[in-house]
Coordinates of C-alpha atoms in Angstrom, one line a residue:
M1 CA -7.9 24.4 18.5
A2 CA -5.6 23.5 15.7
S3 CA -2.8 24.0 18.0
Q4 CA -4.2 20.8 20.2
W5 CA -3.7 19.0 17.6
Y6 CA -0.4 19.7 16.8
S7 CA 0.7 18.6 19.9
L8 CA -1.3 15.6 19.8
V9 CA 0.6 14.3 15.9
S10 CA 3.6 15.8 18.1
Q11 CA 3.7 13.5 20.3
K12 CA 3.3 10.3 18.4
L13 CA 5.8 11.6 16.2
F14 CA 7.7 11.9 19.9
L15 CA 7.3 8.5 20.9
A16 CA 8.5 7.1 17.8
S17 CA 11.4 8.6 18.3
T18 CA 11.5 7.2 21.7
L19 CA 11.2 3.2 20.4
L20 CA 13.6 4.6 18.2
D21 CA 16.1 5.9 20.3
T22 CA 16.4 2.9 23.1
P23 CA 19.4 1.4 22.3
L24 CA 20.2 -2.1 22.8
P25 CA 23.2 -3.2 25.3
A26 CA 26.1 -3.0 23.8
P27 CA 27.4 -7.0 24.0
I28 CA 23.4 -7.4 22.8
A29 CA 24.2 -5.5 19.8
A30 CA 26.6 -7.2 19.1
S31 CA 24.4 -11.2 18.9
P32 CA 20.7 -11.0 19.9
S33 CA 18.9 -13.2 21.8
P34 CA 15.8 -14.5 20.4
V35 CA 14.3 -12.5 23.3
Q36 CA 16.0 -9.0 22.3
K37 CA 14.8 -9.6 18.4
L38 CA 11.3 -9.3 19.7
Q39 CA 12.2 -6.9 22.1
Q40 CA 13.3 -4.8 18.7
E41 CA 10.4 -6.2 16.3
A42 CA 8.5 -4.9 19.1
A43 CA 10.1 -1.4 19.0
T44 CA 9.9 -0.5 15.0
Q45 CA 6.1 -2.6 14.5
G46 CA 5.2 0.1 17.4
C47 CA 7.6 3.6 16.1
I48 CA 5.9 2.0 12.2
E49 CA 1.7 1.9 14.3
L50 CA 2.8 5.5 15.7
L51 CA 3.8 6.8 13.0
L52 CA 0.5 5.4 10.5
R53 CA -1.5 7.3 14.0
A54 CA 0.3 10.3 14.1
R55 CA -0.5 11.3 10.5
L56 CA -3.6 10.4 10.8
L57 CA -3.8 13.0 13.4
L58 CA -1.8 15.3 10.8
L59 CA -4.9 15.5 7.9
V60 CA -6.7 15.8 11.2
M61 CA -5.0 18.5 12.1
V62 CA -5.8 19.9 8.9
A63 CA -9.8 19.9 8.8
R64 CA -9.1 21.5 12.2
L65 CA -7.6 24.5 10.7
Y66 CA -10.1 24.9 8.1
Q67 CA -12.5 24.7 10.8
K68 CA -13.4 21.5 10.2
R69 CA -14.8 20.5 14.0
S70 CA -16.4 17.0 14.1
E71 CA -14.9 15.4 11.2
T72 CA -11.6 13.0 11.1
P73 CA -10.6 12.1 7.6
S74 CA -8.6 9.2 7.0
S75 CA -7.1 10.3 3.3
V76 CA -5.8 13.1 1.9
A77 CA -9.1 12.6 -0.9
E78 CA -11.5 12.9 2.5
L79 CA -9.8 16.0 4.0
A80 CA -9.6 17.8 0.2
N81 CA -13.6 16.7 0.2
L82 CA -14.2 18.2 2.6
I83 CA -11.1 21.8 2.3
G84 CA -11.8 21.4 -1.1
D85 CA -8.7 20.5 -3.7
Q86 CA -7.4 23.6 -4.2
T87 CA -5.9 24.6 -0.6
A88 CA -2.2 24.4 -0.9
E89 CA -2.2 22.0 1.5
I90 CA -4.4 19.7 -0.6
Q91 CA -1.5 20.2 -3.2
M92 CA 1.2 19.0 -0.8
L93 CA -0.6 16.1 0.4
L94 CA -1.4 15.1 -3.4
A95 CA 2.7 15.6 -4.3
L96 CA 3.2 13.9 -2.0
E97 CA 1.5 11.1 -2.7
R98 CA 2.6 10.9 -5.5
N99 CA 5.9 11.0 -5.2
S100 CA 7.8 7.5 -4.4
G101 CA 10.9 8.9 -2.5
S102 CA 8.4 10.6 -0.2
W103 CA 7.8 10.4 4.1
W104 CA 4.3 9.4 2.7
K105 CA 4.8 6.3 0.7
H106 CA 7.6 5.3 2.6
L107 CA 4.2 5.0 4.9
D108 CA 1.8 3.9 2.3
Q109 CA 4.8 0.8 2.5
L110 CA 4.9 0.4 5.7
E111 CA 1.6 0.1 6.4
A112 CA 1.0 -2.3 3.8
A113 CA 3.2 -4.9 4.9
Q114 CA 2.0 -4.3 9.0
N115 CA -1.3 -5.3 7.7
N116 CA -0.7 -8.5 6.0
P117 CA 1.2 -11.7 6.9
P118 CA 4.5 -12.3 6.1
A119 CA 5.6 -13.9 3.0
M120 CA 5.5 -17.8 2.2
R121 CA 10.0 -18.6 2.8
K122 CA 10.8 -20.5 -0.3
T123 CA 11.9 -24.2 0.7
V124 CA 14.9 -26.4 -0.7
S125 CA 13.4 -29.8 -1.5
A126 CA 14.1 -32.3 -3.8
E127 CA 12.5 -31.6 -6.6
N128 CA 13.2 -27.9 -6.0
I129 CA 17.6 -28.1 -5.7
I130 CA 17.9 -23.7 -5.9
A131 CA 15.5 -22.1 -2.9
V132 CA 15.5 -17.7 -4.1
S133 CA 13.8 -16.1 -1.4
V134 CA 14.7 -11.4 -2.1
E135 CA 12.9 -9.9 1.0
A136 CA 10.6 -7.7 -0.5
G137 CA 8.9 -4.4 0.9
P138 CA 9.5 -1.8 2.8
E139 CA 12.8 -0.3 4.3
R140 CA 12.2 -0.6 8.0
S141 CA 16.3 -0.1 8.9
A142 CA 15.7 3.0 12.0
Q143 CA 17.5 5.5 9.9
S144 CA 14.5 5.2 7.2
L145 CA 12.0 4.9 9.9
R146 CA 14.4 8.0 11.3
E147 CA 13.7 9.6 8.0
T148 CA 10.4 9.4 7.9
L149 CA 10.0 11.1 11.3
K150 CA 11.4 13.6 10.7
A151 CA 10.6 14.9 7.4
M152 CA 7.1 14.3 9.1
K153 CA 7.7 16.9 11.9
Q154 CA 9.0 19.4 9.4
F155 CA 5.9 18.9 7.6
A156 CA 4.0 19.2 11.0
D157 CA 6.4 22.5 12.3
N158 CA 5.6 24.4 9.1
L159 CA 1.5 23.4 9.2
E160 CA 2.1 24.9 12.8
E161 CA 3.6 27.8 11.6
Q162 CA 1.6 28.6 9.0
H163 CA -1.3 28.8 10.1
G164 CA -0.3 30.0 14.3
E165 CA -2.5 33.4 16.3
W166 CA -0.2 35.8 16.2

């Protein structure tokens, strides 16, 4: 049964990869129109949503590996309560949660950014001659999303291989 969940996780990752790999035509890449910019933003946000969904499904996959057939954990803490905090998978996930450079943390940052409205931009006015605005937020480039996707896929593949049927 866990194989079905692995397939579902893999499907979400493949679809996210497909969105990332959708090329813009050459003339568009040089000077995109507003519509093309919207399409690119839609692809980026769609990819992020698929990665976030895959992460949730990965938690369910681990629960199923431990014969928890009806539970759907939505965090590592919930999963640890189900299967115990001394299992190898929980230890790996906890390490990913603590590591600021991990794919798990990158997804946390992306999720926070997607769940909040954009920050207000400063404007130049008579009282405020210099408007300084630094875009703060997670890296949303195609390259960084590919790296996160690749790391997630490797994690899922390793789980499937370790728990696969003989």
